[in-house]
Amino acid sequence: MINEIYDVIVVGAGHAGSEAAAAAANLGSKTLLITMNMQTIGQMSCNPAMGGIAKGQIVREIDAMGGYSGIIADKSAIQFKMLNLSKGPAMWSPRTQNDRMLFAEEWRIALEKTPNLDFFQDMVKSLIIENNRVAGVITSLGLEIRGKSVVLTNGTFLNGLIHVGDKQLGGGRMGEPRAFGITEQLVSLGFESGRMKTGTPPRVDGRSLDYSKMEEQKGDENPKNFSYLDNPKLTKQMSCHIVYTNETVHEILREGFDRSPMFNGTIQSIGPRYCPSIEDKINRFAERERHQLFVEPEGWRTVEIYVNGFSSSLPEDIQLKAMRHIPGFANAKVFRPGYAIEYDYFPPTQLHHTLETKLIENLYFAGQINGTTGYEEAGGQGLIAGINAHNKVHDKEIFTLNRDEAYIGVLIDDLITKGTDEPYRMFTSRAEYRLLLRQDNADIRLTEKSYNLGLANEERLIRVQEKIDKSNQLESFLKDTSLKPGVINPILESISSAPVDQAYRSAQILTRPNMTLEKLEEIDFIKEVTHQYSTEVKEQAEINIKYRGYIEKEKDNVAKLTRLETIKIADDFDYDNLKSLSAEAKQKFNKVRPKTIAQAARISGVSPADINILLIYLK
Ligand SMILES: Cc1cc2nc3c(=O)[nH]c(=O)nc-3n(C[C@H](O)[C@H](O)[C@H](O)COP(=O)(O)OP(=O)(O)OC[C@H]3O[C@@H](n4cnc5c(N)ncnc54)[C@H](O)[C@@H]3O)c2cc1C
């Protein structure tokens, strides 16, 4: 039925698969996206939201590279918030609340408009492997589809097992079948696999809730976009609501503990540490009298509500009984109970930085299959796997991002080098250069790289070049413009900053705590110039001036570490021969096979002494 030989076959159309397929196809690869159900392309399995702390930066990076997640999040947004504005710019993190149905629809529309991309609905059961190289896939209908490379993005579907109380159902998501065959084949080929767990809260009927008992949480007054392209911004937004659990809710939830798969030993696998179930929270933090919940709308045209923070795999009757004691939920009607799911993943130390597997050539893994959690983490990996699958079959250079270039680089390096035995999510604290990896400058960091690959289009490159030029212009203006005491002192006084007794450059004044460009714009001759620039340009210039010292310091540190990055270690290096290396270091080096000294140093359990021994030997 399908006689074509594809350059890239992507298995699974979740967040990783959709980005991988878009990247490979846009680069010019003849690409096939094969997924179990064409209705669930880009489906949000859990939270109807994109971005948030560190994850928002990843969405901006995907967008800067020419990926689709940011555009789709913008098109389906019902609320926008820039989180952490009270902290420094490294911490500012965009987040949208999304219309779940629209999100999936927009993904499908975007993919259908992508050139070189074919679709097929079927379940992949196994891979065709010839001479340790992947050569295609075999589906449950028995079709053999040939491809020069394959990207596996199976998410939570591999041998997925759903738990609701003491009931268990096979499935990859509630209502969707699980995928089988792939894990077993890969294990027989020598891959190591493991089990992880995640969970989701109940969804309720918004018409049955009393919002007057909850605290309203509106979106930002001036909503922004994820995408650097000039797309329309939200003109109206939907509110979320905040509410708290209480002792009665906890008491009722405890009644179900003996039927909880989490506590009676049925679920053995590890779940996301930072997204625990409500039963886990009341068990681990028994002293806490209440836990915060976010009541989030699922979209413009549906009454369905997502109860964020109430993830549970307790029996459905207990979930409902407890929920009815949350303020505003007395008459709550449940659309879908919460549940937990266990699934197979493959420890990511079995991958190269390109996300190609070390064991089978031209086979790539991206997303939850690598032990991560989150749409954004999945999308970022999908993009990199899609690019590299294309490059490999076209004999082009590999493409990777370093830790000082992108959160996506930090994510992949952490996975490949350290591995993960619990669902991995991104945090700003995982990045050592977070002042360089801001949400406002992802385009400056990445668009040119992506343009050179052939992915980001010329419009993006022109826009980013204009942004750089204009922000340089504005910085020069602020560095050159003096402010006399009579002009600036009233403003300094208004922010309780010491007055000046001589003229100072605007840029110098701007470096003071609490001083902002917006404040300086109270001076007419400043405003006359600044009003010609966009908000993005002003933000860029202001950050560059205010944080220059810190930014330069981080750049120095990057330069120092880059030196270690250039000291390469051969793939077949014999660690066992280095007698003085610790046993742990030998074991880890043999497993990870670091490509550089810097990568070796990042492996957990490797000491500076081990690195010194390696350095001396290599010298
Ligand atoms: C119940 C639940 C709760 C979750 N809770 C959270 C949370 O609290 N926080 C969080 O950040 N993330 C959560 N997630 C995870 C989040 O949904 C994933 O991280 C994200 O969707 C992963 O994207 P992905 O592309 O790797 O996989 P998925 O989005 O799972 O997509 C996998 C795709 O592959 C397809 N597929 C799978 N196997 C095959 C096959 N053999 N043949 C053809 N097609 C196949 C599926 O149909 C699907 O389209 C949860 C997921 C679930 C299911």
CSV table of C-alpha atoms and ligand atoms in Angstrom, one decimal, residues 10-18 34-37 40-47 55 120 122-126 152-158 162 172-174 176-180 182 198-201 203 272 275 306 308 311 339-341 343 366-370 372-379 381 425, ligand 1:
chain,number,residue,atom,x,y,z
A,10,VAL,CA,8.2,9.6,12.7
A,11,VAL,CA,6.2,7.2,15.0
A,12,GLY,CA,3.7,9.1,17.2
A,13,ALA,CA,2.1,12.5,16.7
A,14,GLY,CA,2.3,13.9,20.2
A,15,HIS,CA,4.4,16.9,21.0
A,16,ALA,CA,7.7,15.3,20.2
A,17,GLY,CA,6.5,13.5,17.0
A,18,SER,CA,4.8,16.6,15.6
A,34,ILE,CA,2.5,7.5,11.4
A,35,THR,CA,0.3,7.6,14.5
A,36,MET,CA,-2.4,5.5,16.1
A,37,ASN,CA,-5.2,8.0,15.8
A,40,THR,CA,-5.3,13.0,18.6
A,41,ILE,CA,-2.5,14.7,16.8
A,42,GLY,CA,-0.9,17.2,19.2
A,43,GLN,CA,-3.2,16.0,22.0
A,44,MET,CA,-2.5,17.6,25.4
A,45,SER,CA,-2.7,14.5,27.6
A,46,CYS,CA,-2.8,16.4,30.8
A,47,ASN,CA,-2.7,20.1,31.6
A,55,LYS,CA,9.3,25.4,30.0
A,120,PHE,CA,-0.8,7.3,8.0
A,122,ASP,CA,-1.8,2.8,12.3
A,123,MET,CA,0.1,1.3,15.2
A,124,VAL,CA,3.7,0.5,14.7
A,125,LYS,CA,4.4,-2.9,16.2
A,126,SER,CA,8.1,-3.3,15.3
A,152,LEU,CA,10.3,7.0,17.9
A,153,THR,CA,8.1,9.3,20.0
A,154,ASN,CA,5.7,6.9,21.7
A,155,GLY,CA,5.1,9.0,24.8
A,156,THR,CA,3.2,7.1,27.6
A,157,PHE,CA,1.9,4.4,25.2
A,158,LEU,CA,4.5,1.7,25.4
A,162,ILE,CA,-3.9,2.8,33.6
A,172,GLY,CA,-1.7,4.8,26.5
A,173,ARG,CA,-4.1,7.5,27.7
A,174,MET,CA,-7.6,7.0,29.0
A,176,GLU,CA,-6.7,5.0,23.8
A,177,PRO,CA,-5.0,1.6,23.3
A,178,ARG,CA,-1.5,1.0,24.4
A,179,ALA,CA,1.3,0.1,22.0
A,180,PHE,CA,3.1,-3.2,22.4
A,182,ILE,CA,8.4,-2.1,20.3
A,198,THR,CA,2.5,9.8,35.8
A,199,GLY,CA,-1.0,10.9,36.7
A,200,THR,CA,-3.8,13.3,35.8
A,201,PRO,CA,-6.6,15.0,37.8
A,203,ARG,CA,-12.1,16.9,34.8
A,272,PRO,CA,7.1,13.1,38.6
A,275,CYS,CA,3.9,17.1,40.0
A,306,TYR,CA,-9.3,20.8,34.6
A,308,ASN,CA,-4.9,21.4,38.5
A,311,SER,CA,-4.1,14.5,40.3
A,339,TYR,CA,-6.0,8.3,36.9
A,340,ALA,CA,-2.4,7.2,36.9
A,341,ILE,CA,-0.5,5.5,34.1
A,343,TYR,CA,4.6,3.1,30.8
A,366,ALA,CA,12.4,11.8,21.5
A,367,GLY,CA,10.0,12.8,24.2
A,368,GLN,CA,8.5,10.9,27.1
A,369,ILE,CA,10.1,7.7,25.8
A,370,ASN,CA,13.4,9.2,27.0
A,372,THR,CA,11.0,13.2,30.4
A,373,THR,CA,7.7,14.7,31.3
A,374,GLY,CA,6.0,17.7,29.7
A,375,TYR,CA,4.9,18.8,26.3
A,376,GLU,CA,7.7,21.4,26.1
A,377,GLU,CA,10.5,19.0,26.9
A,378,ALA,CA,9.0,16.6,24.4
A,379,GLY,CA,8.7,19.2,21.7
A,381,GLN,CA,13.7,16.9,21.8
A,425,ARG,CA,11.2,18.1,33.9
B,1,LIG,C1,-2.2,10.6,32.4
B,1,LIG,C2,-1.1,11.6,32.1
B,1,LIG,C3,-0.7,12.5,32.9
B,1,LIG,C4,0.3,13.4,32.6
B,1,LIG,N1,0.7,14.4,33.5
B,1,LIG,C5,1.6,15.3,33.2
B,1,LIG,C6,1.9,16.3,34.1
B,1,LIG,O1,1.4,16.4,35.2
B,1,LIG,N2,2.9,17.1,33.8
B,1,LIG,C7,3.5,17.1,32.6
B,1,LIG,O2,4.4,17.9,32.4
B,1,LIG,N3,3.3,16.1,31.8
B,1,LIG,C8,2.3,15.2,32.1
B,1,LIG,N4,2.0,14.2,31.2
B,1,LIG,C9,2.9,14.0,30.2
B,1,LIG,C10,2.7,14.7,28.9
B,1,LIG,O3,1.5,14.4,28.4
B,1,LIG,C11,3.8,14.2,28.1
B,1,LIG,O4,5.1,14.6,28.7
B,1,LIG,C12,3.9,14.6,26.7
B,1,LIG,O5,2.6,14.5,26.1
B,1,LIG,C13,4.9,13.8,26.0
B,1,LIG,O6,4.9,14.0,24.6
B,1,LIG,P1,5.3,12.9,23.6
B,1,LIG,O7,5.2,13.5,22.3
B,1,LIG,O8,6.6,12.3,24.1
B,1,LIG,O9,4.2,11.7,23.8
B,1,LIG,P2,2.6,11.8,23.8
B,1,LIG,O10,2.1,13.1,23.9
B,1,LIG,O11,2.2,10.7,24.7
B,1,LIG,O12,2.3,11.3,22.3
B,1,LIG,C14,2.6,10.0,21.9
B,1,LIG,C15,2.0,9.8,20.5
B,1,LIG,O13,2.4,8.6,20.0
B,1,LIG,C16,1.4,7.8,19.4
B,1,LIG,N5,1.8,6.4,19.5
B,1,LIG,C17,2.4,5.8,20.6
B,1,LIG,N6,2.8,4.6,20.2
B,1,LIG,C18,2.5,4.4,18.9
B,1,LIG,C19,2.7,3.4,18.0
B,1,LIG,N7,3.3,2.3,18.3
B,1,LIG,N8,2.3,3.5,16.7
B,1,LIG,C20,1.8,4.7,16.3
B,1,LIG,N9,1.6,5.7,17.2
B,1,LIG,C21,1.9,5.6,18.4
B,1,LIG,C22,0.2,8.1,20.4
B,1,LIG,O14,-1.0,7.9,19.7
B,1,LIG,C23,0.5,9.6,20.6
B,1,LIG,O15,-0.1,10.4,19.5
B,1,LIG,C24,1.0,13.3,31.4
B,1,LIG,C25,0.6,12.3,30.5
B,1,LIG,C26,-0.4,11.4,30.9
B,1,LIG,C27,-0.9,10.4,29.9
